[in-house]
XYZ file of C-alpha atoms in Angstrom:
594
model
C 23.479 -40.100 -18.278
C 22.468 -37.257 -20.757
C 24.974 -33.889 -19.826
C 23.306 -30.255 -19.530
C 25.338 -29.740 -22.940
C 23.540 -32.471 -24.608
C 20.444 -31.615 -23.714
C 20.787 -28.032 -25.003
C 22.123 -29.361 -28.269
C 18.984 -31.348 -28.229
C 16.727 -28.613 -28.090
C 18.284 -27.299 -30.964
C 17.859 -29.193 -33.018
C 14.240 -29.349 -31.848
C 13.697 -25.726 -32.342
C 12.717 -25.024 -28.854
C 14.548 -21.754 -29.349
C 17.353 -19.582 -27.412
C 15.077 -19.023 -24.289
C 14.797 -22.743 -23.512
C 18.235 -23.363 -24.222
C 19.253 -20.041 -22.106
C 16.854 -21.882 -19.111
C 18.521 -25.051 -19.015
C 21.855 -23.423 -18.498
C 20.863 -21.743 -15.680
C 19.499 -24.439 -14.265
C 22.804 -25.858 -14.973
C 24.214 -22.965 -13.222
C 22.138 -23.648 -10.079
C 22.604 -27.265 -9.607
C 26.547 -26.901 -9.372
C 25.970 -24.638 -7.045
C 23.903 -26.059 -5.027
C 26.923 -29.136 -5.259
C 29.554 -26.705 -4.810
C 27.672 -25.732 -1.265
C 27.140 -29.357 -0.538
C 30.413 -30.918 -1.830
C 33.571 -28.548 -0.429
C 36.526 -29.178 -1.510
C 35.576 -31.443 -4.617
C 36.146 -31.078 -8.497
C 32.692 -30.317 -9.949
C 32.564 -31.134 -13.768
C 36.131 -30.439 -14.687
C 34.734 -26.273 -14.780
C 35.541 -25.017 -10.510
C 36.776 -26.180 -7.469
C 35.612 -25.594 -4.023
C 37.879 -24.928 -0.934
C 36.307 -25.527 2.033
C 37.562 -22.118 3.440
C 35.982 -20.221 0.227
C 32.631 -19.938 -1.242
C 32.660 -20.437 -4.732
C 29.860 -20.287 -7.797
C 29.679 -20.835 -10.690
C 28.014 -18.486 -13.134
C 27.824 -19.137 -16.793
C 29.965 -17.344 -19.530
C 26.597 -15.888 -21.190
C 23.695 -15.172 -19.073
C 20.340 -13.486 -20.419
C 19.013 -11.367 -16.935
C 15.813 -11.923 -18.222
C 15.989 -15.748 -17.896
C 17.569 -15.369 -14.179
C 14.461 -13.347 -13.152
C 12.096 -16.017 -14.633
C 14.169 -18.619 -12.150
C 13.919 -16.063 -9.277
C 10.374 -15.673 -10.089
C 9.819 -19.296 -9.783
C 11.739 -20.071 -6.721
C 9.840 -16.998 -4.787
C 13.244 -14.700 -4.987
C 13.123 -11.017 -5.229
C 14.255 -10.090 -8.846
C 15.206 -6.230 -7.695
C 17.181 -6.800 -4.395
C 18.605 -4.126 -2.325
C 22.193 -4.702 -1.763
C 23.344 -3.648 1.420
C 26.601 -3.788 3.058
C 26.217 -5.487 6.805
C 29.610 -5.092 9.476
C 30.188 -6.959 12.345
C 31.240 -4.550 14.966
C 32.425 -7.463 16.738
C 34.362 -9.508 14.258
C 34.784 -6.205 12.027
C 33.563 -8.985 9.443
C 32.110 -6.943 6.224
C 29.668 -8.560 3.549
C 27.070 -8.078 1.112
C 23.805 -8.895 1.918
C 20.851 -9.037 -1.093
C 17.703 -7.992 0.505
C 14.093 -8.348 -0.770
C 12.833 -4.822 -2.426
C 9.285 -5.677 -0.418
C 7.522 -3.309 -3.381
C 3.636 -4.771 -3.384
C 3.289 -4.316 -6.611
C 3.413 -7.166 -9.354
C 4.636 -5.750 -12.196
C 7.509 -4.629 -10.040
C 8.465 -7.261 -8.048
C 6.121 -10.545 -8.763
C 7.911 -12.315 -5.867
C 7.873 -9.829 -3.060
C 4.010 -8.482 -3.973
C 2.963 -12.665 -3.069
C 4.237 -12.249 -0.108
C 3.023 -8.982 1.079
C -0.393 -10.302 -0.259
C -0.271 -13.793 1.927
C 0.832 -11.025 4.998
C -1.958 -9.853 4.634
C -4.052 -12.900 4.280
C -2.961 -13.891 7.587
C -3.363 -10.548 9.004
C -6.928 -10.530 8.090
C -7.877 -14.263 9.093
C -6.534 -13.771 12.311
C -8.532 -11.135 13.501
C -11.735 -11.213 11.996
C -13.517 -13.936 13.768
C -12.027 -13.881 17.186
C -13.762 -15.187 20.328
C -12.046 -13.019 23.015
C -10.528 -9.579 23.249
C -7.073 -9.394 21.734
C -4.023 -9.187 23.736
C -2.381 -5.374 22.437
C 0.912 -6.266 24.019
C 2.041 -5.566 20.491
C 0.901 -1.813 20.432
C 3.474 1.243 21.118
C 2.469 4.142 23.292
C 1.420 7.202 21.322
C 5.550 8.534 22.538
C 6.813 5.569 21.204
C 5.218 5.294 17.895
C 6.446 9.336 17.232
C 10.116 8.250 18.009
C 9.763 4.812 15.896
C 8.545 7.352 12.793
C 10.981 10.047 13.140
C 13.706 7.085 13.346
C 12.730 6.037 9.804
C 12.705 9.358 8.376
C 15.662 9.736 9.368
C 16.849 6.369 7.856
C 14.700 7.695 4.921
C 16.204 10.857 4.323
C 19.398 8.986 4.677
C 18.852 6.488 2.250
C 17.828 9.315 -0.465
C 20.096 11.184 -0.065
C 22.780 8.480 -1.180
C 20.684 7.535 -3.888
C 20.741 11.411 -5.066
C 24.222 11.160 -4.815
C 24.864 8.232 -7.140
C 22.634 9.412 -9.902
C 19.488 7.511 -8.864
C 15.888 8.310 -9.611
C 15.035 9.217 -6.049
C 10.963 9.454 -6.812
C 9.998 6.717 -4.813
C 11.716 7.742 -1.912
C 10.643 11.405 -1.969
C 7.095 9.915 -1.706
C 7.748 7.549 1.231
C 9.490 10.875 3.051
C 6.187 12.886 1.994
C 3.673 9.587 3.508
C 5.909 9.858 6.457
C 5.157 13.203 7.426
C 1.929 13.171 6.782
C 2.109 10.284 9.083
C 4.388 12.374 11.679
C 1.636 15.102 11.501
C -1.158 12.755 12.236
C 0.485 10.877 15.332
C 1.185 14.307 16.855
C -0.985 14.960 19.943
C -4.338 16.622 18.746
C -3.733 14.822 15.471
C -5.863 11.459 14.328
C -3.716 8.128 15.318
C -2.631 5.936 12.086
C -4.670 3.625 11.135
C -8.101 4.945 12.738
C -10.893 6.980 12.134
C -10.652 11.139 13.431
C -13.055 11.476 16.212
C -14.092 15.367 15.595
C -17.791 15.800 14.623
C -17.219 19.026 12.429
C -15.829 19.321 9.115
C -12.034 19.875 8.629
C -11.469 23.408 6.138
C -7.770 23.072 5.322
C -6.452 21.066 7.867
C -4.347 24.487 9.506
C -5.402 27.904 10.526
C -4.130 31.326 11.380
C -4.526 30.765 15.196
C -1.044 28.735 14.744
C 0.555 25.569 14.316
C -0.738 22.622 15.282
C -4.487 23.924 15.510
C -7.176 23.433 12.529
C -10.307 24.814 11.587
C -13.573 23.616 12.584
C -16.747 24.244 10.698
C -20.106 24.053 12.405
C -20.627 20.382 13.612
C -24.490 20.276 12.560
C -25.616 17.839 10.177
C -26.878 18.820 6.504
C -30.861 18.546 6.194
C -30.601 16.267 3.326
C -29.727 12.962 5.194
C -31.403 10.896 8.028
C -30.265 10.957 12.044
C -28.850 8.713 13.692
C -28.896 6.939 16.743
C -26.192 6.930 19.186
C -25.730 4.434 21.859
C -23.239 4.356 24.156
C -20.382 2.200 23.341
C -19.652 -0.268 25.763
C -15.930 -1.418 25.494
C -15.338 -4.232 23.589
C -14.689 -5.120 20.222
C -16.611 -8.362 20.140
C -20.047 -8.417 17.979
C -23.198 -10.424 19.737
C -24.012 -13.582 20.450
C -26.701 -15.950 18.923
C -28.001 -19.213 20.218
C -28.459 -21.848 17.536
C -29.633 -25.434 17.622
C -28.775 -28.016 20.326
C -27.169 -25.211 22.484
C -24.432 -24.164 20.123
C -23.880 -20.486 20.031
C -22.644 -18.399 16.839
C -20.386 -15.053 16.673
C -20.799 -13.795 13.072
C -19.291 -11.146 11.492
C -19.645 -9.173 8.139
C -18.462 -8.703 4.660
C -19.604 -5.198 3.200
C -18.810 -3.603 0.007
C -19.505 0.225 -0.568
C -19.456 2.019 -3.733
C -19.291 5.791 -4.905
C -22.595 7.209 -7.076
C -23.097 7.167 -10.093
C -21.330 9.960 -12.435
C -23.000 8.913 -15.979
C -24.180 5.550 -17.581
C -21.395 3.194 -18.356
C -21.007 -0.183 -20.148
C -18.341 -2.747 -19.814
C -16.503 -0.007 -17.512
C -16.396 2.780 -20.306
C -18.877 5.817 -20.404
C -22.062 5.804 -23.153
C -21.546 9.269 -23.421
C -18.332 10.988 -22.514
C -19.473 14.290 -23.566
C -21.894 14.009 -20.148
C -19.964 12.113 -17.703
C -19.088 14.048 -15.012
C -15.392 13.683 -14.445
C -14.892 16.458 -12.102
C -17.044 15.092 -9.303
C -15.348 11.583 -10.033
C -11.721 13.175 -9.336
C -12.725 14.967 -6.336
C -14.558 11.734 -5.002
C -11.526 9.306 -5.270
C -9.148 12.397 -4.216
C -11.243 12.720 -1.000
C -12.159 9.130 -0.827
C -10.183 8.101 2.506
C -12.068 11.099 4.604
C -15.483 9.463 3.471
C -13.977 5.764 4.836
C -13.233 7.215 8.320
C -16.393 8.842 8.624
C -18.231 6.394 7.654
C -16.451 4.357 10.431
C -17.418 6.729 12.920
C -20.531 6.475 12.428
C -20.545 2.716 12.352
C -18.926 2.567 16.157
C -21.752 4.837 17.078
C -24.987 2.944 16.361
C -23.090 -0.612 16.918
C -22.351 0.449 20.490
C -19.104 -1.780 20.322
C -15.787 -0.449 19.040
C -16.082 -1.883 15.908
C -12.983 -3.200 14.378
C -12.467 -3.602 10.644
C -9.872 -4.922 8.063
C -10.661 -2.920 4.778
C -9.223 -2.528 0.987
C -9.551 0.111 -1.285
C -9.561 -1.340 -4.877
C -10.690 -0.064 -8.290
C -14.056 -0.910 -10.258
C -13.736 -1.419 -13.970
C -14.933 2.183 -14.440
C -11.907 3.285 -12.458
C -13.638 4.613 -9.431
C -12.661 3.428 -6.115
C -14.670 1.252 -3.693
C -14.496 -0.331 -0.499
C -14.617 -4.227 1.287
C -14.202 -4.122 4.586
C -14.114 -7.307 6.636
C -15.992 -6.002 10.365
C -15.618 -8.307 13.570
C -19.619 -8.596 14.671
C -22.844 -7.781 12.612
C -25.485 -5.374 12.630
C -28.973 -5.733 11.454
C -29.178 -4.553 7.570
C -31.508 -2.601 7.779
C -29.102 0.062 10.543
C -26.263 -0.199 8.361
C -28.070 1.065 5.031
C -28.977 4.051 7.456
C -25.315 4.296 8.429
C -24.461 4.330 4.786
C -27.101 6.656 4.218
C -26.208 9.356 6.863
C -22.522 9.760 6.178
C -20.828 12.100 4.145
C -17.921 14.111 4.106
C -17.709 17.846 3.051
C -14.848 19.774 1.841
C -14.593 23.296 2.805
C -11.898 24.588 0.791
C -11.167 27.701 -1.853
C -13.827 27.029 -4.869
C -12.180 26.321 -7.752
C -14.857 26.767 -10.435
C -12.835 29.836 -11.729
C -9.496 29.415 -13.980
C -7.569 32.128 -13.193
C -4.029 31.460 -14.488
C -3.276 28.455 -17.437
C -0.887 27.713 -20.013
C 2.367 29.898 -19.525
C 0.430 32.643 -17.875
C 0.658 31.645 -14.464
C 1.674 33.642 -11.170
C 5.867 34.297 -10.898
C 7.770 33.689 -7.815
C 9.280 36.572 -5.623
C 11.067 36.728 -2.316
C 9.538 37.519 0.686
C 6.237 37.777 -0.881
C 5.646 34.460 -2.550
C 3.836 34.193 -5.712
C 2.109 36.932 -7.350
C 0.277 37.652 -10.575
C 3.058 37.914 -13.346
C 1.132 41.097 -15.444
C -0.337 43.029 -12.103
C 2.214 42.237 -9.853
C -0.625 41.755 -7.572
C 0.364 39.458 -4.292
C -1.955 35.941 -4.458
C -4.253 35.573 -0.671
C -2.159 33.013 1.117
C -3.882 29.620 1.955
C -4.715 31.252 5.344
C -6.449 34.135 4.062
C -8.699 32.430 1.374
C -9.940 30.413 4.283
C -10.668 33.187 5.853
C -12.453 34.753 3.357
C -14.396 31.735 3.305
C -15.221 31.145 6.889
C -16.653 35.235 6.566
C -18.987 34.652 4.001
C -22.428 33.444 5.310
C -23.119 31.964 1.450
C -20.411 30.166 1.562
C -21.163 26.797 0.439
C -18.518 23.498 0.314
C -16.558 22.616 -2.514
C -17.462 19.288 -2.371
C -19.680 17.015 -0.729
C -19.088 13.226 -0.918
C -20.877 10.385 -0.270
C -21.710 6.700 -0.997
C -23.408 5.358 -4.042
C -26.404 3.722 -3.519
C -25.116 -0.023 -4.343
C -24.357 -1.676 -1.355
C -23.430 -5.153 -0.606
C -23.766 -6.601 3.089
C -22.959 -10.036 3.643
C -22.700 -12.147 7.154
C -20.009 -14.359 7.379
C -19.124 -17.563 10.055
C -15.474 -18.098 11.171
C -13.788 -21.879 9.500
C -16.264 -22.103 6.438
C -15.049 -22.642 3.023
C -17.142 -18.768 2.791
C -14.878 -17.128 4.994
C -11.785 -18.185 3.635
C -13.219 -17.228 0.060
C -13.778 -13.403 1.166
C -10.303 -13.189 2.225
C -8.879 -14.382 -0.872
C -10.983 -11.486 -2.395
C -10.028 -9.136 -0.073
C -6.345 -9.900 -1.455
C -7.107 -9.877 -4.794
C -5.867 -6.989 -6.360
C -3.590 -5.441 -3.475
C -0.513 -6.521 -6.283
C -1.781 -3.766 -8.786
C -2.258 -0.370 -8.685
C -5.670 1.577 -9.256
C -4.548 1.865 -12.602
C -3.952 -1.543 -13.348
C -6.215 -4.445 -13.953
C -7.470 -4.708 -17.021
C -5.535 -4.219 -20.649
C -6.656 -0.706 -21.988
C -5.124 -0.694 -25.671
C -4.035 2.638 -27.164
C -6.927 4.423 -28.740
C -9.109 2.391 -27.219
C -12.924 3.580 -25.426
C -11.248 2.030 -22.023
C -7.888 3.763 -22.986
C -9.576 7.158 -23.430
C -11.814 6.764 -20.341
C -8.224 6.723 -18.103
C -6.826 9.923 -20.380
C -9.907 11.855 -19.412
C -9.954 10.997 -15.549
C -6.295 11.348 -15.931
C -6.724 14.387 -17.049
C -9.752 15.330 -14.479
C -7.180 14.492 -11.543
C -4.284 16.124 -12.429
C -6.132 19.547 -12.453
C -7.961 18.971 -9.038
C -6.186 20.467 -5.979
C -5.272 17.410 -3.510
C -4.238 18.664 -0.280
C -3.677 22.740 0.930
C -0.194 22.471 -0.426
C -1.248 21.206 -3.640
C 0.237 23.427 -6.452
C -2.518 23.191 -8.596
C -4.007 26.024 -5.949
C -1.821 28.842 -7.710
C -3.812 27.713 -11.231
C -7.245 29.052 -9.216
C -5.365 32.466 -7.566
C -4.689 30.973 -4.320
C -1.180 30.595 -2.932
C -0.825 26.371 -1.576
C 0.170 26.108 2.122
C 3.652 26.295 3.011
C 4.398 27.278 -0.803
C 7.722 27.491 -2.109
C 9.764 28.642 -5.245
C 8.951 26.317 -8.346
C 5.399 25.398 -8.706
C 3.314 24.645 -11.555
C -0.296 24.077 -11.469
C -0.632 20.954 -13.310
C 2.617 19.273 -11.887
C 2.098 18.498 -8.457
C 4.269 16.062 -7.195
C 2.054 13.687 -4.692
C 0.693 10.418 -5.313
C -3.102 11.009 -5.857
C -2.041 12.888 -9.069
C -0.075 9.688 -10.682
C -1.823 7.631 -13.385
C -1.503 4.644 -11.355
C -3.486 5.939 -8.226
C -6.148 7.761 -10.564
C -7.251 10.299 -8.007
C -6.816 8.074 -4.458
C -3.985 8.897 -2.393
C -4.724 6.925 1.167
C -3.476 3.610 2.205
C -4.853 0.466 0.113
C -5.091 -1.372 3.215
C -6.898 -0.256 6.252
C -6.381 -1.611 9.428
C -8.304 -0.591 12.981
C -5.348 -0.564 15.485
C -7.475 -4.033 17.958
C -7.900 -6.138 14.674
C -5.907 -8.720 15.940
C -3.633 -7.011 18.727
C -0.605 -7.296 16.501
C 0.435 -4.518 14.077
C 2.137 -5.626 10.210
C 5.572 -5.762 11.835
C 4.016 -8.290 14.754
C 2.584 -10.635 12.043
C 5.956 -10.481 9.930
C 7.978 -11.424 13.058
C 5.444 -14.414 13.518
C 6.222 -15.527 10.568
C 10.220 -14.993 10.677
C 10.291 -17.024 13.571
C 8.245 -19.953 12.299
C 11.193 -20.039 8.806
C 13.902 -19.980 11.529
C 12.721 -22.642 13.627
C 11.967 -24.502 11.233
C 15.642 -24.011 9.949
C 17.171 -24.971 13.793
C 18.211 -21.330 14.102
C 17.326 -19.252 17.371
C 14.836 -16.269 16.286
C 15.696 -14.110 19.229
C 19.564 -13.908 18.090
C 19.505 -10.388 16.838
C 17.117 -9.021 19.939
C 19.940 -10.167 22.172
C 22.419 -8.147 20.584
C 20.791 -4.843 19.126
C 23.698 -2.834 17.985
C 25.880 -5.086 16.877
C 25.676 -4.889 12.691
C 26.050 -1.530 11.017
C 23.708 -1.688 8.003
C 24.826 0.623 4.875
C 23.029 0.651 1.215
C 25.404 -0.169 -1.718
C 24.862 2.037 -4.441
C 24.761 0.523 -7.606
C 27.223 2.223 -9.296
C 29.852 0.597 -6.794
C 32.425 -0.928 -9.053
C 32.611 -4.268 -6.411
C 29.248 -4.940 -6.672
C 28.375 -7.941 -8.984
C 25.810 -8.518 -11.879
C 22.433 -8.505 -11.005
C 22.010 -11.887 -12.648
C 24.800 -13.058 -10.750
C 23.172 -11.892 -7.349
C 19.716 -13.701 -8.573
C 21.424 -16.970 -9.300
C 23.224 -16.947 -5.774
C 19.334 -16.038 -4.236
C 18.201 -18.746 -6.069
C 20.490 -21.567 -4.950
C 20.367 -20.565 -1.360
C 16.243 -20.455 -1.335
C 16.874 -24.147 -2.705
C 19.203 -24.891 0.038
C 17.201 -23.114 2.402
C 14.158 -25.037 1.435
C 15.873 -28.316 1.682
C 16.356 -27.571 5.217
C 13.837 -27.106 5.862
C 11.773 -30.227 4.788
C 14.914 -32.351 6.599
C 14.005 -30.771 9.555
C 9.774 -31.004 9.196
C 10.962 -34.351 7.937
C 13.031 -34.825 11.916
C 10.428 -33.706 13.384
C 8.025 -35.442 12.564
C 10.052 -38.866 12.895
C 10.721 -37.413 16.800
C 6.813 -37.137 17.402
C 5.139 -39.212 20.077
């Protein structure tokens, strides 16, 4: 038999090169370990030895990291764990436990971002063609879900905190804080539930008034002249589409596969503008920054005319010219020729502060001071608060919106039957790209038309106020809401203003809370349960004894903690282990069948 060392020699010689040679002795590296864990106690190739009482593995003397995330990568490991340190309160038993980053984004974490994409597969093909009403036992109360996000903020804040403290780039974590209050905020009674679209006919100006907290303003709720009426039926409550009788008494349920774009902002080619110079990249900024609003108005207007309570599984995903669009998967069908009225009628307008007036750029802008908040730094003059603009605003009878969105007029509506080869295709493309950002995609080489297209929407966005307590608000003379010592215009910290979200700041995925009477967490636990019975191990373990392990994050400047390659070698061997198992006990199973 041909040893690992051999082999390497071999390839050599044969000029496969460092990398292959690096590969085969981590492979090397694996398979003792997997013999160590199998063989206890035995001599393994002269190099370790393993006592039954210990676990030992061996590592190689030289180790390229890159080479152990290509073997993570290929075994389905996360190549950026999260070390955290797990106690028995019991046992007072303390160890190390590697857990998966869950980031759902493939250039971060190719491993973890297949997973969260098959999630989602099986979220979607479980509730799109259903043939009765499904069972919410899954759902928390309105108290409940307030409590369950305050707990993770908490955990949040927590978590940050310790990463501040060890040097850490805390970025990522300052933005899940920020979605979690805006999630907070929205849960909060008078607020629009997660997850569904608001239910108030007039136009939102700020999202907070004057008249105190918790309250917002409320334009006039009468429709603009320029679009068509619609019908409203009364919604009868169910979330099942209709009926239709087919051939030799079989009856069909079908449901619907839409895709909705924005309008047009100039003539493009291949994804890049004919002529920049006319392109208008204003209204495309303020279109993907306001994007989301537009989606749950549009499904308001959907659940009226359908006269069901229509439920949806949606993705937000780029086109090549970098604007955002919409396919939505919708339980039951309506007739085409309602839904390009639906289409038609919506829009969403945005009554805020106009901002066709640069007031304050480059190092001129308004100075800080106590008490009074931020003021012009040559007059001294105090800047109208975010309260007072609106106010101005709501005066004025002129006063026109700042922005009015609404959909393009390319629309693609196509019906779809539950178990065809059809159906199963559209959820594969409803998948497709939730592993990249809006940003990513396609390759965009410096000084390239595509590459400049991105630099000027870039650009567009990061000048475009976002939310009230955007700081780009102080470049136009308006104090942001809830403002604060050390704004810039031009550096506002959310999300919609990164590269990678070009303008959209909303959820990728959007999910109507009676899809499939499960929410993400259900459908993860589903599938946790299947891996552990199918491992011989009792799922409901844990729920018996809540309380029991104290979880805390190791930071990674801890001197005990080991190599990351090390940690990704030890991931790897037990996913082999684990995946042995697994198949021996498919492989019992199916030998024990009647």
């Amino acid at each position: 038999m041909v040893s690992w060392s051999a082999r390497a020699r071999w390839c050599a010689r044969s000029g496969f090169g460092r990398i292959r040679q690096l590969v085969i002795k981590a492979f090397s590296a694996i398979r003792r370990v997997v013999v160590l864990r199998e063989l206890p106690g035995q001599e393994v190739a002269g190099v370790v030895s393993a006592r039954p009482d210990a676990s030992v593995v061996f590592v190689p003397t030289v180790l390229d990291p890159a080479v152990a995330e290509r073997l993570a990568v290929e075994h389905g490991v996360c190549i950026r764990p999260v070390p955290m340190r797990r106690q028995d309160v019991v046992t007072g038993a303390v160890e190390v436990i590697d857990l998966p980053c869950g980031n759902w984004r493939e250039s971060w974490c190719p491993p973890c971002a297949r997973r969260v994409r098959d999630l989602r597969r099986a979220q979607c093909r479980e509730g799109w063609h259903l043939e009765q009403e499904p069972v919410s036992g899954d759902f928390m109360s309105a108290g409940e879900y307030r409590r369950y996000l305050a707990d993770l903020r908490v955990q949040a804040v927590g978590w940050r905190d310790e990463a501040a403290a060890a040097g850490e780039d805390t970025a990522d974590l300052d933005a899940a804080i920020a979605e979690l209050d805006a999630e907070i905020a929205a849960a909060e009674p008078g607020g629009r539930g997660a997850g569904e679209a608001g239910s108030s006919d007039g136009e939102s100006a700020g999202e907070g008034s004057a008249d105190g907290a918790g309250s917002r303003r409320v334009r006039s709720t009468r429709r603009r002249q320029d679009v068509p009426d619609l019908p409203k039926r009364e919604v009868r409550d169910s979330t099942l589409g209709r009926t239709f009788a087919g051939r030799e008494g079989r009856t069909f349920r079908p449901s619907m596969f839409l895709t909705l774009t924005l309008p047009s902002y100039g003539k493009v080619r291949d994804g890049v503008p004919v002529d920049p110079e006319r392109y208008d990249y204003a209204a495309a900024a303020r279109d993907a920054l306001h994007f989301s609003k537009l989606v749950d108005r549009f499904v308001q207007n959907l659940r009226r005319v359908a006269g069901f309570d229509v439920q949806y599984f949606a993705v937000v995903e780029p086109q090549k010219r970098r604007a955002p669009h919409l396919h939505m998967a919708i339980r039951g069908t309506l007739p085409r020729a309602e839904l390009r009225r639906v289409v038609a009628a919506t829009y969403h307008q945005v009554w805020w502060p106009a901002v066709d007036v640069v007031r304050f750029d480059g190092e001129h802008v308004p100075v800080w001071q106590d008490g009074a908040g931020y003021a012009d730094p040559v007059t001294g003059e105090v800047l109208p608060t975010w309260d007072e603009a609106l106010d101005r605003l709501a005066a004025s009878a002129e006063a026109e919106p700042l922005h009015v969105l609404r959909f393009g007029t390319q629309l693609d509506m196509q019906g779809v039957l539950g178990g065809t080869p059809d159906a199963d295709q559209r959820i594969k493309y409803l998948s497709k790209y939730l592993s990249k950002s809006l940003g990513e995609g396609w390759d965009a080489p410096p000084g390239s038309a595509n590459a400049d297209h991105v630099a000027r929407l870039v650009e567009a966005v990061r000048w475009e106020p976002c939310s009230p307590e955007c700081a780009n608000w102080l470049r136009y003379g308006v104090q942001p809401k809830g403002c604060k010592a050390g704004l810039r215009p031009g550096w506002c910290r959310k999300k919609a203003h990164k590269p990678d979200h070009l303008g959209y700041g909303g959820r990728r995925v959007l999910v109507s809370r009676k899809w499939s009477g499960k929410t993400l967490a259900g459908h993860k636990a589903d599938r946790r349960a299947w891996a552990l019975a199918a491992l011989g191990l009792d799922p409901g373990q844990e729920e018996r004894e809540p309380g029991r392990f104290v979880w805390r994050r190791v930071s990674a400047s801890d001197p005990g903690l080991e190599p990351v390659a090390v940690r990704l070698l030890r991931l790897v061997a037990e996913r082999i282990r684990r995946r042995a198992e697994t198949e021996r006990h498919q492989a019992a199973a199916v030998e024990g069948s009647p």
